[in-house]
Amino acid sequence: MTRPRQRPQGPHRIHYSPQAWREVGRMSAEDFGALQAALERLGGGMDAGTWPPDEHPGLHVLPRHGLVLGYAWDEASRTLTLLSLERQRSEAP
């Protein structure tokens, strides 16, 4: 009988790449708050093993704020890294 893999316990960390951090400096306070909340949810989902969804691993969209987040998770260090942050392009009518 094999033993189920045990997930490490404890908090995760969030890291911003330099490219993403430059974009953060251009955000409104409301957008930044939404970004922080989304990163906490992503990191918490990684901790629980419930993230990422199969359809878009490494990509998360915040449609209300028009943001597309590119991220990576490192299980060994339990770190979520925001790799890229882009504004969603709106479709012209």
PDB file of C-alpha atoms in Angstrom:
ATOM      1  CA  MET A   1       0.000   0.000   0.000  1.00  0.00           C
ATOM      2  CA  THR A   2       1.403   3.376  -1.005  1.00  0.00           C
ATOM      3  CA  ARG A   3       1.229   6.363   1.231  1.00  0.00           C
ATOM      4  CA  PRO A   4      -0.477   9.518  -0.074  1.00  0.00           C
ATOM      5  CA  ARG A   5       1.890  12.396  -0.666  1.00  0.00           C
ATOM      6  CA  GLN A   6       1.723  14.849   2.220  1.00  0.00           C
ATOM      7  CA  ARG A   7       1.658  18.542   1.394  1.00  0.00           C
ATOM      8  CA  PRO A   8       3.937  20.749   3.489  1.00  0.00           C
ATOM      9  CA  GLN A   9       2.129  22.833   6.053  1.00  0.00           C
ATOM     10  CA  GLY A  10       2.511  26.555   6.579  1.00  0.00           C
ATOM     11  CA  PRO A  11       2.016  29.786   4.675  1.00  0.00           C
ATOM     12  CA  HIS A  12       2.995  30.483   1.117  1.00  0.00           C
ATOM     13  CA  ARG A  13       4.976  33.447  -0.169  1.00  0.00           C
ATOM     14  CA  ILE A  14       4.200  35.805  -3.018  1.00  0.00           C
ATOM     15  CA  HIS A  15       6.962  37.233  -5.175  1.00  0.00           C
ATOM     16  CA  TYR A  16       6.681  39.861  -7.932  1.00  0.00           C
ATOM     17  CA  SER A  17       9.026  39.684 -10.924  1.00  0.00           C
ATOM     18  CA  PRO A  18      10.642  43.021 -11.867  1.00  0.00           C
ATOM     19  CA  GLN A  19       8.510  43.186 -15.037  1.00  0.00           C
ATOM     20  CA  ALA A  20       5.285  42.689 -13.066  1.00  0.00           C
ATOM     21  CA  TRP A  21       6.367  45.132 -10.368  1.00  0.00           C
ATOM     22  CA  ARG A  22       6.783  47.912 -12.962  1.00  0.00           C
ATOM     23  CA  GLU A  23       3.163  47.395 -14.010  1.00  0.00           C
ATOM     24  CA  VAL A  24       1.984  47.426 -10.386  1.00  0.00           C
ATOM     25  CA  GLY A  25       3.355  50.966 -10.076  1.00  0.00           C
ATOM     26  CA  ARG A  26       0.904  52.102 -12.773  1.00  0.00           C
ATOM     27  CA  MET A  27      -2.202  50.618 -11.120  1.00  0.00           C
ATOM     28  CA  SER A  28      -4.954  52.306  -9.176  1.00  0.00           C
ATOM     29  CA  ALA A  29      -5.319  51.422  -5.494  1.00  0.00           C
ATOM     30  CA  GLU A  30      -8.532  49.511  -6.306  1.00  0.00           C
ATOM     31  CA  ASP A  31      -6.817  47.402  -8.981  1.00  0.00           C
ATOM     32  CA  PHE A  32      -3.861  46.737  -6.679  1.00  0.00           C
ATOM     33  CA  GLY A  33      -6.206  45.559  -3.919  1.00  0.00           C
ATOM     34  CA  ALA A  34      -7.898  43.187  -6.371  1.00  0.00           C
ATOM     35  CA  LEU A  35      -4.497  41.936  -7.540  1.00  0.00           C
ATOM     36  CA  GLN A  36      -3.350  41.223  -3.979  1.00  0.00           C
ATOM     37  CA  ALA A  37      -6.591  39.378  -3.180  1.00  0.00           C
ATOM     38  CA  ALA A  38      -6.292  37.298  -6.360  1.00  0.00           C
ATOM     39  CA  LEU A  39      -2.678  36.358  -5.583  1.00  0.00           C
ATOM     40  CA  GLU A  40      -3.656  35.298  -2.057  1.00  0.00           C
ATOM     41  CA  ARG A  41      -6.466  33.125  -3.466  1.00  0.00           C
ATOM     42  CA  LEU A  42      -4.099  31.596  -6.028  1.00  0.00           C
ATOM     43  CA  GLY A  43      -1.462  30.868  -3.397  1.00  0.00           C
ATOM     44  CA  GLY A  44      -4.063  29.438  -1.033  1.00  0.00           C
ATOM     45  CA  GLY A  45      -5.409  27.225  -3.811  1.00  0.00           C
ATOM     46  CA  MET A  46      -1.908  25.984  -4.577  1.00  0.00           C
ATOM     47  CA  ASP A  47      -1.450  25.168  -0.878  1.00  0.00           C
ATOM     48  CA  ALA A  48      -4.699  23.214  -0.831  1.00  0.00           C
ATOM     49  CA  GLY A  49      -3.996  21.476  -4.136  1.00  0.00           C
ATOM     50  CA  THR A  50      -7.158  22.924  -5.716  1.00  0.00           C
ATOM     51  CA  TRP A  51      -5.403  25.212  -8.204  1.00  0.00           C
ATOM     52  CA  PRO A  52      -4.659  25.574 -11.119  1.00  0.00           C
ATOM     53  CA  PRO A  53      -7.691  24.772 -13.191  1.00  0.00           C
ATOM     54  CA  ASP A  54      -6.915  22.478 -16.106  1.00  0.00           C
ATOM     55  CA  GLU A  55      -7.866  24.917 -18.838  1.00  0.00           C
ATOM     56  CA  HIS A  56      -5.304  27.704 -18.181  1.00  0.00           C
ATOM     57  CA  PRO A  57      -2.497  26.742 -15.813  1.00  0.00           C
ATOM     58  CA  GLY A  58      -0.179  29.679 -15.178  1.00  0.00           C
ATOM     59  CA  LEU A  59      -2.716  32.271 -16.309  1.00  0.00           C
ATOM     60  CA  HIS A  60      -5.452  34.030 -14.348  1.00  0.00           C
ATOM     61  CA  VAL A  61      -7.818  36.764 -15.555  1.00  0.00           C
ATOM     62  CA  LEU A  62      -9.492  39.445 -13.437  1.00  0.00           C
ATOM     63  CA  PRO A  63     -12.150  40.598 -15.919  1.00  0.00           C
ATOM     64  CA  ARG A  64     -13.680  43.267 -13.676  1.00  0.00           C
ATOM     65  CA  HIS A  65     -10.311  45.009 -13.505  1.00  0.00           C
ATOM     66  CA  GLY A  66      -9.156  44.084 -17.015  1.00  0.00           C
ATOM     67  CA  LEU A  67      -6.029  42.320 -15.782  1.00  0.00           C
ATOM     68  CA  VAL A  68      -4.308  39.172 -17.028  1.00  0.00           C
ATOM     69  CA  LEU A  69      -1.868  37.599 -14.562  1.00  0.00           C
ATOM     70  CA  GLY A  70       0.897  35.225 -15.591  1.00  0.00           C
ATOM     71  CA  TYR A  71       2.228  33.252 -12.637  1.00  0.00           C
ATOM     72  CA  ALA A  72       4.328  30.267 -11.573  1.00  0.00           C
ATOM     73  CA  TRP A  73       4.232  28.116  -8.424  1.00  0.00           C
ATOM     74  CA  ASP A  74       7.319  26.592  -6.829  1.00  0.00           C
ATOM     75  CA  GLU A  75       6.239  23.776  -4.508  1.00  0.00           C
ATOM     76  CA  ALA A  76       9.634  23.390  -2.808  1.00  0.00           C
ATOM     77  CA  SER A  77       9.731  27.003  -1.592  1.00  0.00           C
ATOM     78  CA  ARG A  78       5.927  27.359  -1.539  1.00  0.00           C
ATOM     79  CA  THR A  79       6.246  30.569  -3.530  1.00  0.00           C
ATOM     80  CA  LEU A  80       3.798  32.041  -6.029  1.00  0.00           C
ATOM     81  CA  THR A  81       5.616  34.325  -8.482  1.00  0.00           C
ATOM     82  CA  LEU A  82       3.740  36.916 -10.492  1.00  0.00           C
ATOM     83  CA  LEU A  83       5.640  36.749 -13.783  1.00  0.00           C
ATOM     84  CA  SER A  84       3.609  39.161 -15.872  1.00  0.00           C
ATOM     85  CA  LEU A  85       0.759  41.590 -15.501  1.00  0.00           C
ATOM     86  CA  GLU A  86      -1.047  42.914 -18.543  1.00  0.00           C
ATOM     87  CA  ARG A  87      -4.133  44.935 -19.283  1.00  0.00           C
ATOM     88  CA  GLN A  88      -6.781  42.945 -21.121  1.00  0.00           C
ATOM     89  CA  ARG A  89      -7.334  44.320 -24.583  1.00  0.00           C
ATOM     90  CA  SER A  90     -10.898  45.388 -25.201  1.00  0.00           C
ATOM     91  CA  GLU A  91     -12.490  44.368 -28.469  1.00  0.00           C
ATOM     92  CA  ALA A  92     -13.446  47.192 -30.801  1.00  0.00           C
ATOM     93  CA  PRO A  93     -17.149  47.253 -31.805  1.00  0.00           C
TER      94      PRO A  93
END
